[in-house]
């Protein structure tokens, strides 16, 4: 059965509405309604979400909100909060919100409050941060730690890596945090090239503690350390973050130095857990707590705000509109902030690993498009690379512009120019430039420009975008921002009838790689391979 939502009268009404409004240009909608910004923007929790440059009318929003109710997103929120195993294919509850829960009320999992465990691990993170920052934790030669290397991949890397860069203005001055993820030895080798074993500590971060990339990098890092300081140094230079303490011990890490988390935390939702340890080390425990508080505030907003004023709900419904009714296949995330430069990459995992699926909760194809391809780069850099295509390439590319009202690095003259560029881009994408306007512009140029250029200077416009303004990029607002996208992702799962919390799509490649490895190592015969795979392997033989 297809997604039941597609069988509702509201879905059909939205299809008809999309067909009827297809010819309407955003510039006409703005011209017709001087209050469009006031009507189609939300100010909540200190954030401003301007979606007036989306191709929507009040009727579109009325129908989308009707769809929201028909999908019973509130029911899914209640199931999530109650600790039901809503990740039904792995029979797991989804309780990452407990990691940032700010009240003394319990969060129940199988009848037991998880909060004492959450607080115990938070206290462990705090005492470890105190020991490293206070220079009480010493390496094997008695020297304090100056460099932390987080070894992890996917959710055990992208969140803390993105947040460490985002909060660069809050960085602890004595400790530098590095991230290694790639199986390519170049990643680890280039990182270690500048480090001293005596003053380096490794955080091996893996939910399962079996991930090939992470274990290979961890073993190579261990060999690097042992070659310089001997086997006994491992316990002073390695800590672990995992749900699998048995494997942590097998690797040789003292489980007293293991920071635990639980099966009910999905990898891509784990920034708030002990996976955030390198971030806490980079920016200080108090800032990590502010991040959790910001995320908790967004959770509360998502639970309590009516759909009309609800930030994650609005983002999710706009994605449904653009994807399922206007046919968008990609979604650009364009932070006008160097500090948020890794946000698009982080959101790629969050959104595409969660909702890049076709099979619905009932095991049948949902029967419609789901997660668009999420991509992006920080502005203004992207303007000098791919914006040409967004402006004149003829594709529908909804964009999220994200900016802060104030700069986190306040160099004179920079921030206002940055904001001017950000707002100019969304204006140009919305308004476009007609042939007549292009001709008039050429004619009035001094000296007059050749008229044959006019068609090249036409911009179709009508490219939808949303602009999210944060007061500043700091721990609390970053927590809000990430939780906003998390909740949007959850809501989209409910609307698209998907389980957003499994990731079977990453398994097949892993399975085939483990079959090919012995062949590449020369330990097994290359039988049963297609000619391309066999040819490539043969070409790599020494
Ligand atoms: O890519 C699949 C995946 O399971 C992600 O969901 C996860 O974040 C990543 O691998 C890393 O897994 P682990 O933390 O178990 O090493």
XYZ file of C-alpha atoms and ligand atoms in Angstrom:
558
model
C 0.000 0.000 0.000
C 1.271 3.478 -0.795
C 1.568 6.163 1.882
C -2.056 6.479 3.116
C -1.630 10.259 3.161
C -1.554 10.278 -0.650
C -5.093 8.851 -0.638
C -6.513 11.737 1.378
C -8.622 14.527 -0.183
C -6.019 16.995 1.139
C -3.242 15.406 -0.916
C -5.442 15.629 -4.047
C -6.353 19.215 -3.188
C -2.668 20.066 -2.895
C -1.979 18.481 -6.308
C -4.776 20.549 -7.869
C -3.577 23.653 -6.059
C -0.003 23.107 -7.313
C -1.273 22.803 -10.892
C -3.433 25.891 -10.535
C -0.648 28.072 -9.104
C 2.200 26.790 -11.294
C 2.194 29.947 -13.410
C 2.276 32.335 -10.453
C 5.586 34.129 -10.013
C 6.964 35.017 -6.590
C 7.542 38.615 -7.672
C 3.808 38.936 -8.395
C 2.923 37.476 -5.016
C 5.142 40.079 -3.345
C 3.723 42.883 -5.490
C 0.174 41.845 -4.617
C 0.726 41.735 -0.862
C 2.969 44.241 0.898
C 2.410 42.313 4.146
C 3.702 39.032 2.721
C 6.780 38.974 4.962
C 4.686 39.651 8.083
C 2.225 36.900 7.154
C 4.766 34.314 6.077
C 7.428 34.532 8.745
C 7.687 33.182 12.269
C 9.544 34.696 15.198
C 9.954 32.133 17.923
C 12.539 31.270 20.549
C 14.682 34.201 19.391
C 14.875 32.848 15.824
C 13.314 34.382 12.729
C 12.144 32.095 9.946
C 11.212 33.997 6.792
C 9.462 31.699 4.331
C 7.764 34.452 2.376
C 10.062 33.669 -0.572
C 8.652 30.154 -0.850
C 6.135 29.532 -3.632
C 3.206 29.393 -1.251
C -0.018 31.259 -0.603
C -2.170 31.214 2.503
C -4.251 28.513 0.771
C -1.130 26.361 0.258
C -0.377 26.660 3.945
C -3.938 25.887 4.968
C -3.817 22.659 2.951
C -0.336 21.713 4.159
C -1.423 22.167 7.775
C -4.438 19.995 7.086
C -1.991 17.366 5.800
C -0.007 17.716 9.022
C -3.092 16.824 11.052
C -4.019 13.979 8.691
C -0.526 12.469 9.128
C -1.058 12.521 12.905
C 2.422 13.911 13.543
C 1.269 14.658 17.106
C 0.562 10.944 17.557
C 4.091 10.100 16.401
C 5.494 12.714 18.788
C 3.595 11.050 21.628
C 4.873 7.571 20.633
C 8.436 8.868 20.511
C 8.096 10.574 23.903
C 6.611 7.418 25.442
C 9.689 5.407 24.448
C 7.811 3.141 22.008
C 10.027 1.160 19.627
C 9.170 3.454 16.708
C 12.339 2.241 14.987
C 10.390 -0.931 14.277
C 12.868 -2.600 11.911
C 15.533 -2.627 14.631
C 12.997 -2.780 17.446
C 14.470 0.280 19.134
C 13.067 3.263 20.954
C 14.179 6.741 19.866
C 14.994 8.768 22.931
C 17.821 11.132 22.012
C 15.680 13.970 23.380
C 16.364 12.503 26.868
C 20.016 13.479 26.450
C 19.022 17.163 26.536
C 15.987 16.861 28.819
C 16.087 19.771 31.289
C 13.395 18.852 33.819
C 13.292 16.583 36.828
C 10.450 14.588 35.199
C 11.426 11.038 34.170
C 11.999 9.833 30.600
C 10.896 6.232 30.535
C 12.362 3.363 28.564
C 10.809 -0.048 29.202
C 9.310 1.324 32.401
C 12.604 2.661 33.755
C 13.733 6.297 33.969
C 16.823 6.794 31.782
C 17.684 10.180 33.301
C 19.945 8.908 36.138
C 22.139 7.187 33.502
C 22.134 10.309 31.311
C 23.207 12.477 34.275
C 25.862 9.962 35.353
C 27.520 10.089 31.917
C 27.223 13.890 31.797
C 28.993 14.043 35.172
C 31.710 11.774 33.751
C 32.135 14.089 30.753
C 32.381 17.069 33.096
C 35.002 15.468 35.329
C 37.026 14.420 32.283
C 36.849 17.956 30.828
C 37.950 19.315 34.213
C 40.872 16.852 34.294
C 42.032 17.712 30.760
C 41.493 21.473 31.010
C 42.894 21.595 34.533
C 45.956 19.690 33.292
C 45.384 17.001 35.945
C 45.106 14.238 33.353
C 48.653 13.495 32.333
C 50.027 11.401 29.514
C 52.429 8.495 30.044
C 55.419 10.814 30.373
C 53.664 13.083 32.880
C 52.899 15.878 30.414
C 49.441 17.466 30.070
C 47.324 16.764 26.990
C 47.334 19.495 24.337
C 45.739 17.636 21.409
C 42.656 15.441 21.277
C 42.034 13.286 18.199
C 38.478 12.025 17.789
C 38.396 8.854 15.706
C 34.886 8.105 14.463
C 32.753 8.279 11.335
C 29.191 9.221 10.341
C 27.240 10.164 13.431
C 30.307 9.566 15.578
C 32.143 12.309 13.695
C 29.938 14.738 11.784
C 28.034 16.223 14.739
C 30.931 17.055 17.073
C 33.127 18.044 14.108
C 30.484 20.442 12.747
C 29.769 21.892 16.203
C 33.457 22.306 17.059
C 33.884 24.440 13.941
C 30.601 26.273 14.559
C 31.715 27.230 18.052
C 35.275 28.133 17.122
C 34.827 31.502 18.837
C 34.363 29.610 22.143
C 37.345 27.300 21.752
C 39.369 26.352 24.827
C 42.752 27.981 24.421
C 45.005 25.142 25.645
C 43.454 22.127 23.946
C 43.119 21.540 20.228
C 40.612 18.981 18.927
C 41.146 17.146 15.629
C 38.825 14.765 13.788
C 39.807 11.683 11.804
C 37.132 9.714 9.961
C 38.263 8.414 6.576
C 39.526 4.905 6.010
C 42.071 6.476 3.676
C 45.250 6.495 5.753
C 45.918 10.030 4.542
C 43.370 11.354 7.040
C 45.096 9.910 10.094
C 48.627 10.388 8.731
C 48.075 14.079 7.943
C 46.568 14.655 11.374
C 49.327 12.865 13.263
C 52.084 14.568 11.264
C 51.843 17.670 13.465
C 51.240 15.917 16.805
C 53.400 14.535 19.581
C 52.439 11.163 21.123
C 53.353 12.473 24.615
C 50.675 15.170 24.544
C 48.011 13.528 22.349
C 44.873 11.753 23.552
C 42.613 9.692 21.285
C 38.853 9.445 21.686
C 37.667 6.341 19.849
C 34.013 7.092 19.158
C 31.832 4.346 17.780
C 28.352 3.312 18.803
C 29.005 -0.274 17.766
C 32.799 -0.300 18.166
C 32.951 -2.531 15.102
C 32.875 0.045 12.282
C 35.682 -0.821 9.866
C 36.964 2.718 9.321
C 37.045 3.609 12.998
C 38.643 0.374 14.134
C 41.318 0.558 11.420
C 42.158 4.159 12.350
C 42.097 3.334 16.066
C 44.516 0.428 15.592
C 46.855 2.559 13.462
C 46.749 5.366 16.044
C 47.493 2.835 18.775
C 50.496 1.539 16.803
C 51.768 5.140 16.385
C 51.483 5.735 20.127
C 52.945 2.387 21.183
C 55.922 2.821 18.825
C 56.812 6.033 20.654
C 55.763 5.363 24.244
C 55.237 1.605 24.645
C 52.173 -0.540 25.312
C 51.609 0.737 28.854
C 50.920 4.237 27.502
C 47.615 3.168 25.901
C 45.553 3.630 29.054
C 46.678 7.276 29.478
C 46.197 8.148 25.794
C 42.997 6.359 24.746
C 39.430 6.806 25.908
C 36.305 5.476 24.216
C 32.715 6.487 23.550
C 30.460 3.542 22.800
C 27.424 1.426 23.610
C 29.641 -1.668 23.348
C 31.847 -1.752 26.437
C 32.841 -5.373 25.763
C 34.590 -4.402 22.508
C 36.077 -1.297 24.193
C 37.755 -3.565 26.763
C 38.875 -5.972 24.022
C 40.635 -3.063 22.288
C 42.589 -2.436 25.495
C 40.851 0.696 26.730
C 40.115 0.777 30.457
C 36.300 0.766 30.712
C 36.649 3.320 33.533
C 37.656 5.634 30.687
C 34.730 4.647 28.483
C 31.828 7.053 28.069
C 28.668 5.110 27.603
C 25.580 5.714 25.532
C 22.656 3.522 24.640
C 20.873 1.737 21.825
C 18.027 4.232 21.981
C 20.380 6.918 20.599
C 20.700 6.708 16.806
C 24.162 7.473 15.390
C 23.060 10.594 13.515
C 21.190 11.870 16.595
C 24.080 11.266 18.984
C 25.752 14.697 19.186
C 23.974 15.216 22.529
C 25.359 12.020 24.033
C 28.940 11.225 25.040
C 29.640 11.419 21.282
C 29.764 15.155 22.093
C 32.809 14.561 24.335
C 35.346 16.023 21.858
C 33.084 19.053 21.487
C 32.919 19.495 25.271
C 36.710 19.230 25.326
C 36.979 21.785 22.518
C 34.621 24.423 23.918
C 34.265 23.540 27.602
C 31.607 21.588 29.468
C 29.487 24.655 30.276
C 29.150 25.458 26.587
C 28.186 21.830 25.893
C 25.417 22.205 28.486
C 24.229 25.422 26.787
C 24.024 23.462 23.514
C 21.821 20.871 25.241
C 19.642 23.620 26.706
C 19.144 25.198 23.284
C 18.129 21.840 21.818
C 15.724 21.223 24.709
C 14.113 24.615 24.077
C 13.538 23.624 20.444
C 12.073 20.262 21.549
C 9.612 22.114 23.775
C 8.737 24.533 20.978
C 8.131 21.619 18.573
C 5.866 19.893 21.121
C 3.909 22.948 22.185
C 3.720 25.557 19.409
C 0.688 25.365 17.121
C 1.527 24.201 13.627
C 1.046 27.755 12.267
C 3.905 29.023 14.456
C 5.930 25.867 14.653
C 9.427 26.152 13.161
C 10.228 22.453 12.483
C 6.676 21.806 11.265
C 6.906 24.705 8.820
C 10.246 23.533 7.433
C 8.905 19.992 7.054
C 5.711 21.082 5.305
C 7.677 23.289 2.910
C 9.835 20.260 2.053
C 6.705 18.239 1.311
C 5.345 21.052 -0.856
C 8.559 21.526 -2.800
C 9.331 17.812 -3.159
C 5.964 16.184 -3.653
C 3.979 18.934 -5.361
C 6.514 21.167 -7.136
C 8.932 18.349 -8.037
C 12.158 19.606 -6.451
C 14.844 16.942 -6.358
C 17.494 18.739 -4.353
C 17.625 21.117 -1.431
C 20.506 23.536 -0.935
C 21.630 24.555 2.557
C 23.553 27.823 2.351
C 24.862 29.111 5.663
C 26.241 32.642 5.447
C 28.686 31.744 8.157
C 32.099 30.186 7.868
C 31.580 28.700 11.318
C 28.532 26.795 10.039
C 30.515 25.577 7.040
C 30.096 21.908 7.962
C 26.355 22.167 8.562
C 25.379 21.020 5.025
C 27.531 17.908 5.440
C 26.021 17.202 8.853
C 22.501 17.645 7.455
C 23.302 15.287 4.595
C 23.618 12.433 7.051
C 20.771 13.615 9.275
C 18.252 13.997 6.459
C 19.433 11.613 3.752
C 20.284 8.682 6.033
C 16.973 9.213 7.856
C 14.564 9.772 4.991
C 16.409 8.684 1.836
C 14.069 5.687 1.585
C 11.272 4.364 -0.598
C 9.803 1.589 1.524
C 7.200 2.729 4.023
C 6.429 1.567 7.531
C 4.219 -1.202 6.124
C 7.015 -2.698 3.981
C 5.477 -1.363 0.748
C 6.793 1.438 -1.524
C 5.436 4.790 -0.337
C 4.625 5.738 -3.927
C 6.055 9.250 -3.971
C 9.376 11.091 -3.816
C 10.980 11.390 -0.397
C 14.148 13.095 0.840
C 15.680 15.475 -1.689
C 19.447 15.503 -2.237
C 20.736 17.819 0.490
C 23.833 19.775 -0.405
C 25.462 23.155 0.058
C 28.423 25.257 1.002
C 28.802 28.387 3.068
C 28.219 31.760 1.466
C 29.758 33.769 0.090
C 32.095 31.051 -1.274
C 29.291 29.197 -3.049
C 28.356 32.376 -4.944
C 31.637 32.031 -6.843
C 31.086 28.371 -7.620
C 27.612 26.887 -8.104
C 25.154 29.789 -7.701
C 25.279 30.327 -11.472
C 23.296 27.117 -11.862
C 20.806 28.006 -9.122
C 20.130 31.337 -10.852
C 20.115 30.334 -14.511
C 20.398 26.536 -14.765
C 16.648 26.056 -15.118
C 16.227 23.657 -12.186
C 13.991 24.056 -9.200
C 16.324 24.243 -6.191
C 14.758 25.290 -2.893
C 17.385 26.936 -0.695
C 17.762 27.450 3.045
C 19.766 30.582 3.783
C 21.047 30.661 7.358
C 22.662 33.733 8.901
C 23.359 35.325 12.261
C 22.413 38.895 13.118
C 25.789 39.422 14.790
C 29.222 38.106 13.885
C 31.021 35.507 15.973
C 34.353 36.957 14.797
C 33.653 40.679 14.630
C 36.267 41.950 12.161
C 35.286 45.466 11.087
C 33.463 45.641 7.766
C 32.838 41.928 7.264
C 29.467 41.097 8.731
C 27.324 43.740 7.051
C 28.753 42.780 3.673
C 28.052 39.132 4.456
C 24.410 39.898 5.327
C 24.031 42.112 2.251
C 25.157 39.204 0.077
C 22.902 36.712 1.833
C 19.772 38.839 1.486
C 20.687 39.884 -2.077
C 20.910 36.261 -3.184
C 17.484 35.316 -1.897
C 16.061 38.516 -3.394
C 17.603 37.766 -6.796
C 16.383 34.166 -6.684
C 12.887 35.321 -5.838
C 12.595 38.324 -8.164
C 14.609 37.297 -11.205
C 15.222 39.739 -14.046
C 13.039 39.952 -17.163
C 14.264 40.426 -20.737
C 12.876 43.959 -20.731
C 14.710 44.782 -17.539
C 17.918 43.313 -18.938
C 17.551 45.373 -22.137
C 16.831 48.556 -20.203
C 19.843 47.973 -17.994
C 22.123 47.489 -21.011
C 20.738 50.566 -22.715
C 21.302 52.755 -19.689
C 24.851 51.507 -19.091
C 27.648 54.026 -19.598
C 29.069 53.435 -22.136
C 26.008 51.540 -23.557
C 26.535 47.764 -23.564
C 25.846 45.523 -26.614
C 22.149 44.566 -26.747
C 22.871 40.964 -27.825
C 23.831 40.345 -24.167
C 20.254 40.824 -22.997
C 19.126 37.134 -23.051
C 22.228 36.117 -21.111
C 21.276 38.585 -18.393
C 17.776 37.219 -17.873
C 17.131 35.537 -14.531
C 13.942 33.451 -14.355
C 13.647 33.970 -10.584
C 10.756 32.252 -8.787
C 13.357 30.079 -7.051
C 11.995 29.342 -3.586
C 14.018 30.005 -0.459
C 13.696 30.247 3.288
C 15.913 32.461 5.422
C 16.633 31.562 9.021
C 18.140 34.300 11.162
C 19.828 33.417 14.451
C 20.689 36.138 16.961
C 24.310 34.878 16.997
C 26.169 31.640 16.541
C 26.763 30.450 20.050
C 26.207 27.171 21.936
C 22.549 27.740 22.808
C 21.486 28.837 19.329
C 23.484 26.038 17.708
C 21.571 23.576 19.898
C 18.327 25.176 18.707
C 19.411 25.059 15.081
C 20.445 21.400 15.071
C 17.341 20.312 16.988
C 15.224 22.330 14.541
C 16.540 20.244 11.634
C 16.315 17.038 13.691
C 12.654 17.675 14.449
C 11.991 18.611 10.844
C 13.541 15.284 9.811
C 11.382 13.404 12.308
C 8.254 15.199 11.089
C 9.070 14.369 7.474
C 9.383 10.706 8.424
C 5.866 10.871 9.858
C 4.514 12.687 6.786
C 6.205 10.311 4.347
C 5.297 7.201 6.370
C 8.973 6.257 6.786
C 10.988 4.827 9.641
C 13.568 7.643 9.869
C 15.717 5.772 12.358
C 17.141 2.776 10.517
C 19.717 2.831 7.683
C 19.630 -0.478 5.823
C 20.848 1.291 2.698
C 24.396 1.511 4.009
C 24.681 -2.240 4.619
C 24.978 -3.700 1.116
C 28.170 -1.852 0.207
C 29.760 -2.906 3.508
C 28.780 -6.525 2.787
C 30.339 -6.455 -0.691
C 33.501 -4.703 0.556
C 34.119 -7.497 3.033
C 33.757 -10.021 0.175
C 36.213 -8.075 -2.026
C 38.852 -7.437 0.636
C 40.331 -10.980 0.695
C 40.426 -10.914 -3.128
C 42.299 -7.584 -3.152
C 44.620 -8.894 -0.425
C 45.351 -11.918 -2.655
C 43.928 -14.338 -0.087
C 40.930 -15.456 -2.158
C 40.278 -16.181 -5.829
C 38.461 -13.564 -7.924
C 35.544 -15.806 -8.811
C 31.943 -14.841 -9.429
C 32.696 -11.161 -10.046
C 31.254 -9.017 -12.803
C 33.808 -8.036 -15.435
C 34.056 -4.412 -14.268
C 34.794 -5.289 -10.636
C 37.205 -8.047 -11.697
C 38.924 -5.664 -14.146
C 39.357 -2.947 -11.534
C 40.810 -5.379 -9.004
C 43.193 -6.776 -11.629
C 44.334 -3.241 -12.480
C 45.360 -2.651 -8.856
C 47.498 -5.773 -8.563
C 51.077 -4.787 -7.721
O 26.881 4.693 8.027
C 26.183 3.853 8.851
C 26.399 4.150 10.294
O 25.817 3.112 11.025
C 25.833 5.499 10.745
O 24.478 5.486 10.953
C 26.651 5.735 11.959
O 26.549 7.054 12.396
C 28.021 5.360 11.444
O 27.788 4.227 10.632
C 29.060 5.056 12.485
O 28.699 3.978 13.299
P 29.421 3.698 14.659
O 29.199 4.846 15.568
O 28.801 2.427 15.179
O 30.892 3.500 14.388
